[in-house]
Coordinates of C-alpha atoms and ligand atoms in Angstrom, one line a residue:
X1 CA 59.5 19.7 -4.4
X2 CA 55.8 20.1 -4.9
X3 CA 55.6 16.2 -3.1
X4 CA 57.5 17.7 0.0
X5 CA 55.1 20.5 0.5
X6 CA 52.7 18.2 0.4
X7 CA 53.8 16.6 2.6
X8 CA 55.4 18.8 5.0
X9 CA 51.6 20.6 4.9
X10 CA 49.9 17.1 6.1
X11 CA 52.3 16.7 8.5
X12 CA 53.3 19.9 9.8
X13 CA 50.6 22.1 9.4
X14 CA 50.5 25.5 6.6
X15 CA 53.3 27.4 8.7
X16 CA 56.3 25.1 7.9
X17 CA 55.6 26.1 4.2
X18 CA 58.4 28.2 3.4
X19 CA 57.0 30.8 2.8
X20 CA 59.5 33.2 0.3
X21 CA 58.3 30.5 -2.1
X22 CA 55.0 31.6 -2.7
X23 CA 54.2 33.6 -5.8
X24 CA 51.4 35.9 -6.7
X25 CA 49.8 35.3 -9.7
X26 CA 50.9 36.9 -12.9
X27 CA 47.9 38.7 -13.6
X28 CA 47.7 39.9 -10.0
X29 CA 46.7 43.3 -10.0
X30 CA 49.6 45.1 -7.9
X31 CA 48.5 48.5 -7.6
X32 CA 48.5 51.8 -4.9
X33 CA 45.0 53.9 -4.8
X34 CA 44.4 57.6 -3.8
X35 CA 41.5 60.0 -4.0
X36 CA 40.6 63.0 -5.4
X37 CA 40.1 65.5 -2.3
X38 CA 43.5 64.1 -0.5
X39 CA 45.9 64.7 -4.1
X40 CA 44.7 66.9 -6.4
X41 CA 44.4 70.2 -5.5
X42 CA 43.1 73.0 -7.6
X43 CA 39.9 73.3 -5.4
X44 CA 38.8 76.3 -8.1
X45 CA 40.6 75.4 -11.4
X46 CA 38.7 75.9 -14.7
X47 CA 34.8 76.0 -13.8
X48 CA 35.2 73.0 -10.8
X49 CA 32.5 73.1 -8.6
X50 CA 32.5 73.1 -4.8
X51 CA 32.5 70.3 -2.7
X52 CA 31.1 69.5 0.9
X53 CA 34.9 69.2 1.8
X54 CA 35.8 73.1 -0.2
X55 CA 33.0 73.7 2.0
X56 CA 33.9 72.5 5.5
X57 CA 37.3 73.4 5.2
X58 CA 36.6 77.0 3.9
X59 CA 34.1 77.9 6.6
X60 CA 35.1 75.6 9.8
X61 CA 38.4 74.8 9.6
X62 CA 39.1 74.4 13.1
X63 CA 37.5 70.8 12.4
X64 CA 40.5 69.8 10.8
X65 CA 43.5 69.0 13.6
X66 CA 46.2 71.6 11.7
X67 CA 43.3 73.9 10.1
X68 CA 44.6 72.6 6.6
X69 CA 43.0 71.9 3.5
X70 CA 43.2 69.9 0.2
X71 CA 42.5 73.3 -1.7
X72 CA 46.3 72.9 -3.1
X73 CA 47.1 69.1 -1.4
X74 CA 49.6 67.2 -3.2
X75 CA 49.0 68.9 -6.5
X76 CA 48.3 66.2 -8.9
X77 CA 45.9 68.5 -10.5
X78 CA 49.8 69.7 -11.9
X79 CA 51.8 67.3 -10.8
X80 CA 49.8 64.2 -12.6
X81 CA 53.1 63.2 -14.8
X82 CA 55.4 63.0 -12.0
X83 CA 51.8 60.8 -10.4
X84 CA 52.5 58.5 -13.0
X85 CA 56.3 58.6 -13.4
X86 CA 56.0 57.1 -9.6
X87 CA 54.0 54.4 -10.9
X88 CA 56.3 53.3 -13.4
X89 CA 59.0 53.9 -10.4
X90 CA 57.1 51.4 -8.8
X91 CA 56.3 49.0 -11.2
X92 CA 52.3 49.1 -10.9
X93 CA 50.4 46.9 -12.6
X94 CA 47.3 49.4 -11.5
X95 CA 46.1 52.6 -10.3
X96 CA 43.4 53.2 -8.7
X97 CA 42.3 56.8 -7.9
X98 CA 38.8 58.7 -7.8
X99 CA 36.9 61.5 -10.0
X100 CA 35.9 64.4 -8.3
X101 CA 31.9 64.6 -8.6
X102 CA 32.5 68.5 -8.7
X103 CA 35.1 68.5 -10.9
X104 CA 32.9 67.0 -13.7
X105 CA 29.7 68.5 -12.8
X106 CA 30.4 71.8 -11.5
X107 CA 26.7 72.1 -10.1
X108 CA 26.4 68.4 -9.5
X109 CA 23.7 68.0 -11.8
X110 CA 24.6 66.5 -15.6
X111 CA 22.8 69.4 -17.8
X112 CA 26.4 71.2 -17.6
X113 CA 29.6 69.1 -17.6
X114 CA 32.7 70.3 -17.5
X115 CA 35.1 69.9 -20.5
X116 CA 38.2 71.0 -18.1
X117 CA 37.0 68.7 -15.8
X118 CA 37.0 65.8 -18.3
X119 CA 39.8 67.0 -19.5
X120 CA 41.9 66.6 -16.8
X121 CA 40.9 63.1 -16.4
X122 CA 41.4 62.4 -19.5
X123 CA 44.9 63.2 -19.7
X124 CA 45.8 61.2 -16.1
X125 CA 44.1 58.4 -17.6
X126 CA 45.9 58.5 -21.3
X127 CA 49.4 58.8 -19.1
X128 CA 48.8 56.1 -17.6
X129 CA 47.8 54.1 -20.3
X130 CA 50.7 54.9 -22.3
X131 CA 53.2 53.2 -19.6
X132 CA 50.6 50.2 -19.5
X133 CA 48.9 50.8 -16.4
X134 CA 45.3 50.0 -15.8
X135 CA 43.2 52.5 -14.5
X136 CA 40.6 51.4 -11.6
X137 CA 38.5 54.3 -10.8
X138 CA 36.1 55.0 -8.2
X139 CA 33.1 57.1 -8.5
X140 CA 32.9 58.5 -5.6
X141 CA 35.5 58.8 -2.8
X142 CA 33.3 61.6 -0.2
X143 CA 33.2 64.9 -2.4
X144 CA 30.2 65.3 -3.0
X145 CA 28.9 68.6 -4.8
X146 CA 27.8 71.1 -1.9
X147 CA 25.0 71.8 -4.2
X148 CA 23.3 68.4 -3.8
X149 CA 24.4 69.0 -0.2
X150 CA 22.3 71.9 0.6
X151 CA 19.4 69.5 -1.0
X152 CA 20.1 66.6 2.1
X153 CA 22.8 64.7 -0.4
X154 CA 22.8 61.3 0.4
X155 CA 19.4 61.4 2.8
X156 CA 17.3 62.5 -0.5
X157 CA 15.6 59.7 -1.7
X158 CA 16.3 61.5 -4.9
X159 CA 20.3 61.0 -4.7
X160 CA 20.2 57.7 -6.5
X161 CA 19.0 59.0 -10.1
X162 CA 21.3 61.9 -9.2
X163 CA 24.2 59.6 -8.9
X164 CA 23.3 56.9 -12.1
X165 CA 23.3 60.8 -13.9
X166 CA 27.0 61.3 -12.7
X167 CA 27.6 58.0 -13.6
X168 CA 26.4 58.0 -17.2
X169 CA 28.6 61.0 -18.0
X170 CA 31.6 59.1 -16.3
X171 CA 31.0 56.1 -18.2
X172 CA 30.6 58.1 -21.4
X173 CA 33.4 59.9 -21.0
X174 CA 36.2 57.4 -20.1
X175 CA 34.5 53.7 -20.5
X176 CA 36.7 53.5 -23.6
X177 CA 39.6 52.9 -21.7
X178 CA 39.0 52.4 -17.9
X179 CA 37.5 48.7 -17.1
X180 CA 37.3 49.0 -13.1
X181 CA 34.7 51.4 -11.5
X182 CA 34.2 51.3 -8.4
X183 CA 30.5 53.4 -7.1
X184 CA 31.4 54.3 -3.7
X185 CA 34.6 54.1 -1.5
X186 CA 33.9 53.2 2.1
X187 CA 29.8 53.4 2.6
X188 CA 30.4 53.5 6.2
X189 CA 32.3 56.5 6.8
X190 CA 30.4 58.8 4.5
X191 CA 26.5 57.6 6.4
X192 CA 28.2 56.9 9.5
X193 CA 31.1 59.5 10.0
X194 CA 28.9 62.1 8.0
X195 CA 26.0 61.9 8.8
X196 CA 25.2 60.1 12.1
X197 CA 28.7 61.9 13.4
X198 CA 30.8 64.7 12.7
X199 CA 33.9 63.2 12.1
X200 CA 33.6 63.6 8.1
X201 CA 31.9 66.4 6.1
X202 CA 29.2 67.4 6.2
X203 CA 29.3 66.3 9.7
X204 CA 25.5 66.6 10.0
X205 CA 25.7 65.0 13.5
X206 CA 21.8 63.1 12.5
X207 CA 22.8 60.7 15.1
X208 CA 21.4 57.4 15.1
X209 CA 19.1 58.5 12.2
X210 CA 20.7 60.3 9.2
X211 CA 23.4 57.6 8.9
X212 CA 21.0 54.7 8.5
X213 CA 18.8 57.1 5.6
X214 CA 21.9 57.3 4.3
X215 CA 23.1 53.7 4.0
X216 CA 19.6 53.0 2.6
X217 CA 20.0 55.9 -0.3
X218 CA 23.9 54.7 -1.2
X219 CA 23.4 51.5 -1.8
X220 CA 20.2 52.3 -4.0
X221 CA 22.5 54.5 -5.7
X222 CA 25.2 52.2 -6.4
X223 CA 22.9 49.6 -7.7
X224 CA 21.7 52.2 -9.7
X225 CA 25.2 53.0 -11.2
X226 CA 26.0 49.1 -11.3
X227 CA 22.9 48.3 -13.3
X228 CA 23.4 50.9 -15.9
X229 CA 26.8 50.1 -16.2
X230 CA 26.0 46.5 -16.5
X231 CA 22.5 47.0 -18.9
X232 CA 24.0 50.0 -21.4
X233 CA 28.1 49.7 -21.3
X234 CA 29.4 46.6 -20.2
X235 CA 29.0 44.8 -23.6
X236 CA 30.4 47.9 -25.7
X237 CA 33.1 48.5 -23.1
X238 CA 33.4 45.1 -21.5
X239 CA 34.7 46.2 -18.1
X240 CA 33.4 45.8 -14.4
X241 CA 31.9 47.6 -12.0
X242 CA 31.8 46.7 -8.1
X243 CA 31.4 48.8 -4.8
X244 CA 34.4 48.9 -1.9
X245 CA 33.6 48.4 1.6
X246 CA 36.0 49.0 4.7
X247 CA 35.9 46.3 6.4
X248 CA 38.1 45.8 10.2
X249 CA 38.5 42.7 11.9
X250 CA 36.0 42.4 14.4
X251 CA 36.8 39.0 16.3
X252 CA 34.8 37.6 19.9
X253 CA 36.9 38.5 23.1
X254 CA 36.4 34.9 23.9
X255 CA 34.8 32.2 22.3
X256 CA 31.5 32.3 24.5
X257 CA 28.2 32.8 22.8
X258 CA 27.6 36.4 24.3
X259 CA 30.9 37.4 22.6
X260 CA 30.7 35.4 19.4
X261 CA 27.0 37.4 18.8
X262 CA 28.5 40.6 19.9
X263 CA 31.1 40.4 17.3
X264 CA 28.5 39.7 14.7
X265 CA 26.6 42.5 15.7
X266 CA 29.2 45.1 15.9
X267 CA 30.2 43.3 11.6
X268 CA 26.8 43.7 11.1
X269 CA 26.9 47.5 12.5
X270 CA 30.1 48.6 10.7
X271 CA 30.1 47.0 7.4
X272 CA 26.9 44.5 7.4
X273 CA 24.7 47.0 6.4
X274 CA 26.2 48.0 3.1
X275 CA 27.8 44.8 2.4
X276 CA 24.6 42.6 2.8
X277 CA 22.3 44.6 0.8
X278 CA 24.3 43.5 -2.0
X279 CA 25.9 40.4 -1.1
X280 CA 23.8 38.2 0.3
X281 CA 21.4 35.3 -0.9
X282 CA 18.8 37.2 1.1
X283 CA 19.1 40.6 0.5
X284 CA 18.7 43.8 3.1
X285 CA 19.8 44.9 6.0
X286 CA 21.6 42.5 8.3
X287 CA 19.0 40.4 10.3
X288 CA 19.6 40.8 13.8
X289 CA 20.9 44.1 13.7
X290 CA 18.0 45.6 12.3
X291 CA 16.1 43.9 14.5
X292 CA 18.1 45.8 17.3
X293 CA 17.7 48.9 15.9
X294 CA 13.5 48.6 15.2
X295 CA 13.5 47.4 19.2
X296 CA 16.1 50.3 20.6
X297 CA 14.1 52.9 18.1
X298 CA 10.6 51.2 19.7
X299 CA 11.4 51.7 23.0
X300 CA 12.6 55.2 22.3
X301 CA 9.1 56.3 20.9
X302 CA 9.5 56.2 17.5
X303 CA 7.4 55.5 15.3
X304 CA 9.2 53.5 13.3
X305 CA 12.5 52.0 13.1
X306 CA 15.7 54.5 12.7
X307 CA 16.7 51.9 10.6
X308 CA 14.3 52.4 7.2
X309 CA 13.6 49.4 5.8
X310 CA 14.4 48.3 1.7
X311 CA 11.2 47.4 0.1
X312 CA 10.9 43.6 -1.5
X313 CA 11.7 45.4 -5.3
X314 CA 14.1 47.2 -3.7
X315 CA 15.9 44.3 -2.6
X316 CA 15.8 42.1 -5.3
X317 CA 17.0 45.0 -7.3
X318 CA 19.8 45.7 -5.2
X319 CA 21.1 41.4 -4.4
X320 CA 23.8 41.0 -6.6
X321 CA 24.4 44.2 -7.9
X322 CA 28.0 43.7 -7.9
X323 CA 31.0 42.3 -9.9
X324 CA 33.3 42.1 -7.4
X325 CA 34.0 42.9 -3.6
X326 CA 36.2 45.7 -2.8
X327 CA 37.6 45.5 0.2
X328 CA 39.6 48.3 2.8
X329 CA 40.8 47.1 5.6
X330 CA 43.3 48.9 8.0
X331 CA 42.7 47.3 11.8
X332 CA 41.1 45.0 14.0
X333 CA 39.4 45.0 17.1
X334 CA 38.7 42.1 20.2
X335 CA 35.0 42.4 20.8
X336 CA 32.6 41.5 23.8
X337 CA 29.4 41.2 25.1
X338 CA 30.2 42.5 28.3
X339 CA 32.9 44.4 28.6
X340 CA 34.6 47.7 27.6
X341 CA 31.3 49.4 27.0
X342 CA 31.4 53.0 26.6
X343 CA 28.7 55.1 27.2
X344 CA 27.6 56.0 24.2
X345 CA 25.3 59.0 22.8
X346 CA 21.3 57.9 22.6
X347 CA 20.2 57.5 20.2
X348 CA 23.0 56.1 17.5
X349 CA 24.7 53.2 15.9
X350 CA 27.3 52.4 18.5
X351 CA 24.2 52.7 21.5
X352 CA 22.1 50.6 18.8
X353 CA 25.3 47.7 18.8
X354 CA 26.0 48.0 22.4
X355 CA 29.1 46.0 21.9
X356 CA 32.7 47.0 23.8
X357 CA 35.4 46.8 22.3
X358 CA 39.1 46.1 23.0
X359 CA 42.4 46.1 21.6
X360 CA 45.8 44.6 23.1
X361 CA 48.3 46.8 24.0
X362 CA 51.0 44.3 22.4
X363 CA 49.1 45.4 19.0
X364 CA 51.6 47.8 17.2
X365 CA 50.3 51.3 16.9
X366 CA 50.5 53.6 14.1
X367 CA 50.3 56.9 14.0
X368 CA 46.7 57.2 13.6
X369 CA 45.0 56.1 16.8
X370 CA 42.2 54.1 15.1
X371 CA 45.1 51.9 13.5
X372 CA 46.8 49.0 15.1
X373 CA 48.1 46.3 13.4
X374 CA 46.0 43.1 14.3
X375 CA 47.7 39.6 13.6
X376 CA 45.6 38.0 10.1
X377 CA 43.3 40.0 10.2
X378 CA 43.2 40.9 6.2
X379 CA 43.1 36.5 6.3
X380 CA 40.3 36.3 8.6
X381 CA 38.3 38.9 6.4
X382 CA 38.8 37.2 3.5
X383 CA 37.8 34.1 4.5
X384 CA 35.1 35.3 6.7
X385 CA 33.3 37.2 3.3
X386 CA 34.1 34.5 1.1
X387 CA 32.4 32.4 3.5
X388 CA 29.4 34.4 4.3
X389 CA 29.2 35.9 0.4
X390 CA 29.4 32.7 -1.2
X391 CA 32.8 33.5 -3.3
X392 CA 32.4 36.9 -4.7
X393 CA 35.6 38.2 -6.4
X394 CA 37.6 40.2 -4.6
X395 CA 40.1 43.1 -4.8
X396 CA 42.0 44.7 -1.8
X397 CA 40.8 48.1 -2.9
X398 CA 43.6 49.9 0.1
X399 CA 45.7 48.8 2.9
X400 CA 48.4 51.2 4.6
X401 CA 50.1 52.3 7.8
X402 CA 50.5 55.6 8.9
X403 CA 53.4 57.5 10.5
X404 CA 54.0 61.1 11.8
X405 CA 54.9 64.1 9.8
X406 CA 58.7 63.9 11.5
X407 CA 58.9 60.0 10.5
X408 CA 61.2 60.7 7.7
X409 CA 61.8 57.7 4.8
X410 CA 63.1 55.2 6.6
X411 CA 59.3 53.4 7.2
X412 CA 60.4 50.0 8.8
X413 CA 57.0 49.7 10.6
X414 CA 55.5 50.3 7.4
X415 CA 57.3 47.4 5.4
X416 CA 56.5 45.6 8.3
X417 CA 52.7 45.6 8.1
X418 CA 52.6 45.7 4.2
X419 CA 54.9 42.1 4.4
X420 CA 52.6 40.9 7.2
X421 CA 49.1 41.9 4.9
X422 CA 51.2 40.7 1.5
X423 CA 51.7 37.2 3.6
X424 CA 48.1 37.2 4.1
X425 CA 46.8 38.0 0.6
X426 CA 49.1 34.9 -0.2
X427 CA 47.2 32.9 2.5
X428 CA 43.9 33.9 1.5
X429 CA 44.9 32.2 -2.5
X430 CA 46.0 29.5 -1.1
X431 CA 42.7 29.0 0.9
X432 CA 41.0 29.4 -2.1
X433 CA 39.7 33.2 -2.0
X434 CA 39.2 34.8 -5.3
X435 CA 41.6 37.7 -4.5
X436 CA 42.6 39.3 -7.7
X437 CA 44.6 42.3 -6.6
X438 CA 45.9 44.7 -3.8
X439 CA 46.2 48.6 -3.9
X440 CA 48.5 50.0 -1.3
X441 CA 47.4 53.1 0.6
X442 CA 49.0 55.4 -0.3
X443 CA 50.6 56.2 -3.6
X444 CA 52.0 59.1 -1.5
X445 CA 51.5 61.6 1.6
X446 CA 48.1 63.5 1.2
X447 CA 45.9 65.7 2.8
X448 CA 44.3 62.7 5.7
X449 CA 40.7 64.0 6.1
X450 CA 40.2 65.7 10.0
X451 CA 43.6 64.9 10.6
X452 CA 45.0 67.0 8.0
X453 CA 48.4 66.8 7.1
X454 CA 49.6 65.3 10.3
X455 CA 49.2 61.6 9.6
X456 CA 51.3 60.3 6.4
X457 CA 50.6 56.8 4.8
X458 CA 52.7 57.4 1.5
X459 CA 55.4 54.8 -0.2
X460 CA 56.2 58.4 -1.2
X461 CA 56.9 61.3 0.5
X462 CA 55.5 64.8 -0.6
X463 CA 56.8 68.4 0.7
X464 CA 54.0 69.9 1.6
X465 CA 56.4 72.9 2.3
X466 CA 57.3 73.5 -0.6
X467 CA 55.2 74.7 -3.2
X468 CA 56.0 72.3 -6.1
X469 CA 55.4 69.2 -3.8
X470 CA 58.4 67.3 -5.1
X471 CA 58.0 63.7 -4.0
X472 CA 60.5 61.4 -2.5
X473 CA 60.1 57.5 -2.0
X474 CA 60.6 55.9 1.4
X475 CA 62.1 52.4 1.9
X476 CA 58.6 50.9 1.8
X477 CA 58.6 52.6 -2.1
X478 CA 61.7 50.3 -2.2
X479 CA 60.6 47.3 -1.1
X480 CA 56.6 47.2 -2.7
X481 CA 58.7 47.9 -5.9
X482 CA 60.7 44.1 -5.3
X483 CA 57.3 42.8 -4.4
X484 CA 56.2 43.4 -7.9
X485 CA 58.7 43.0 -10.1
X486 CA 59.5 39.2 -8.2
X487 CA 55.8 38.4 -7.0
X488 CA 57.3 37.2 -4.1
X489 CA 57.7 38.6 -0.4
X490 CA 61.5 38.1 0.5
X491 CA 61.6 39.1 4.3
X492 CA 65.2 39.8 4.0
X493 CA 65.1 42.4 1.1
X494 CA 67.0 45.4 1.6
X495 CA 67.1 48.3 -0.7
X496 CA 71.0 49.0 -1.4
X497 CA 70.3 52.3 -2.7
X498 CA 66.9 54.7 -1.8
X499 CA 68.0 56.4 -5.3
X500 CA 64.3 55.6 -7.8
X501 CA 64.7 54.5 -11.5
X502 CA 62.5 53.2 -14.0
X503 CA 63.3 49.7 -14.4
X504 CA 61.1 48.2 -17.2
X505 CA 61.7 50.7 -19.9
X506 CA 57.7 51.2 -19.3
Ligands
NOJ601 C1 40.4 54.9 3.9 C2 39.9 56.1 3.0 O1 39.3 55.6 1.9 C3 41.1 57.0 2.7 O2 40.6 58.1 2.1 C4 41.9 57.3 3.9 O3 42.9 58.2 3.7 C5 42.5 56.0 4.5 N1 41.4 55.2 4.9 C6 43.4 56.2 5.7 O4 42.7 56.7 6.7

């Protein structure tokens, strides 16, 4: 057999592999992730603290497209057996979900921690654990404490001991069990959609300045929480700690030079700056971006670049700081030099890029209008940051689909594009890509930022109706379950029943 792949991939090329053949791994993480705001709930329980999001919601929430909240979400604050009892539904190998910053440190500061808050944790963790599921947690996933808010959060140059603080008490509290931390989820939409827009709390609007102090300060901070993790627990505890990045396809228009460069400026843009701090032989901000903005911010009359530069010990501190690359990635763009350029808002990152940007209609569309379903393009990221990174490890940290509210649980579009990103996880092995695990988003429906409850991206459903928020799986639920349990993607799987059991006696 093994000859005539062989031979079938000299002659034929990789497609006429067939492709139900291919296996994950064993010790492939299979997994689903969530975050704290979007599930949880109890906004106010026990002493919790409030968050920029308890914040923004409570006093402008006209910003969010239905005027809901996540002050009750899905409930997991309560519901966080039934959480797991889904995992064990599904078959996870791994959970990966985040610790509300509030929740532990009512006042965001460590000199008064929360023993509800720990609690809490403590006994989603321990459920987990008990049916053999491995925690991955993330640190931070955009609730930050509206106390260390009203001080300029993530533009203080303070922020970074601040965080390592909320670190150490996280580390000290669960290290014992959880072996995955992740510092920050998605760099780029808390500097960028936070701070140099307002499409995210605290939606400061600091356009074309506040995102880029921000960038600078987060990936101090995550250095910081990486090196104590690395210098004080990782021999006791003997986990890992990395950082995860969203990262879209950004791909020329055509293959002329202009395009090429454009594309590499808009990757530079979007993800470059927080990936290249830390992953790169070099260290800093991307090159020719920064470049950009210094000239752009020049020619505007600043003093200085918008773009605040990392000092030498800065960077040396920062290169490497990493076990592993998490990676996000939803969609894809076609990108060009030339045309589809908007006009954007002076100054700020897209007017700093200058790039247009395109995408086919042929592209199926979700229900999220930033989200199209690009072909390969988890494949091309993979292989595009294990070029440019030399290697790192990775984990898909989330990947989903979203439908409307009235989309019910038969999800075909959304087995579709999990089978399509599956098949290119498999690719990315096979082209040699350290790619050690893949957490679906989402777990279940939950409360989707600005656009509130009106964009779902759960294998399960949740009533938000109803006040217990009884969850129900779709197909997808169905067919990600058959993934696991067989490590291979069988296109022509159908679920005969959409009745859940748990199969493994786990
Ligand atoms: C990435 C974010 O981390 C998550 O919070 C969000 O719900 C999904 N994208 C879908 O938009």
């Amino acid at each position: 057999m093994k000859v005539a792949l062989v031979l079938c991939v000299v002659l034929l090329g990789c497609s006429a592999i067939p492709k139900q053949e291919r296996r994950f791994p064993d010790d492939f993480l299979f997994g689903t992730a969530t975050a704290s705001y979007q599930i949880e709930g109890g906004w106010n329980a026990d002493d919790k603290g409030e968050s920029i999001w308890d914040y923004m919601t409570h006093n402008h929430p006209h910003v969010i497209k239905d005027s809901s909240n996540g002050d009750i979400a899905a409930d997991s604050y309560n519901n966080y057996k039934r959480d797991v009892e889904m995992m064990r539904e599904l078959g996870l190998d791994a959970y990966r979900f985040s610790v509300a910053w509030s929740r532990i440190l009512p006042d965001g500061f460590s000199n008064r921690v929360s023993e509800a808050g720990v609690a809490f944790y403590n006994k989603y963790i321990d459920e987990m654990l008990k049916y053999g599921i491995t925690p991955m947690v993330t640190l931070y996933h955009w609730d930050l404490p509206q106390k260390l808010q009203d001080l300029g959060g993530f533009a203080n140059p303070l922020f970074p001991e601040w965080f390592e603080e909320y670190a150490r008490v996280v580390y000290e509290s669960f290290g014992d069990r959880v072996k995955h931390w992740i510092t920050f989820n998605e760099p780029r939409e808390i500097c960028y959609e936070g701070y140099g827009a307002a499409t995210k709390a605290p939606i400061l609007n600091a356009t074309g300045i506040g995102n880029y102090l921000c960038a600078k300060y987060l990936v101090l901070a995550h250095a910081r929480a990486y090196h104590l993790y690395n210098n004080q627990y990782k021999a006791s505890q003997g986990g890992e700690c990395g950082i995860t990045i969203s990262v879209n396809w950004f791909e020329s228009l055509t293959d002329s030079e202009e395009d090429e460069f454009a594309a590499e400026i808009r990757r530079q843009a979007e993800w470059g700056q927080y990936a290249e701090p830390i992953f790169s032989a070099q260290g800093g901000f991307p090159k020719e971006f920064a470049e950009r903005v210094a000239q752009k911010s020049a020619e505007q009359g600043y003093p200085w670049s918008r773009m605040p530069d990392f000092t030498e010990e800065e960077k040396q501190y920062v290169r490497g700081a990493s076990d592993f690359f998490g990676v996000n990635h939803y969609t894809a763009y076609l990108i060009s030099a030339t045309e589809h350029i908007s006009q954007y808002v002076v100054p700020s990152l897209m007017d700093d890029a200058g790039v247009g940007s395109y995408v086919p209609e042929e592209w199926p569309q979700s229900a999220s209008s930033w989200l199209t379903q690009g072909p390969n393009s988890i494949l091309k990221v993979l292989t595009h940051l294990k070029e440019k990174y030399n290697d790192p490890k990775f984990y898909i940290t989330e990947n989903g689909w979203s439908s409307p509210p009235s989309s019910g649980l038969l999800d075909d579009d959304r087995i579709r594009y999990y089978r399509a990103a599956l098949e290119n996880c498999l690719d990315a092995i096979d082209a040699g890509v350290r790619l050690q695990g893949y957490m679906a988003w989402s777990l279940m429906d939950n409360f989707e930022w600005m656009e509130g409850l009106t964009e779902r991206f759960g294998l399960y459903q949740v009533d938000f109706e109803d006040p217990a928020r009884p969850r129900t799986p779709r197909k997808s639920a169905f067919v990600y379950k058959q993934i696991i349990k067989t490590r291979v993607i069988d296109h022509s799987y159908e679920p005969d029943t959409m009745t859940m059991t748990i199969d493994d006696g786990r």
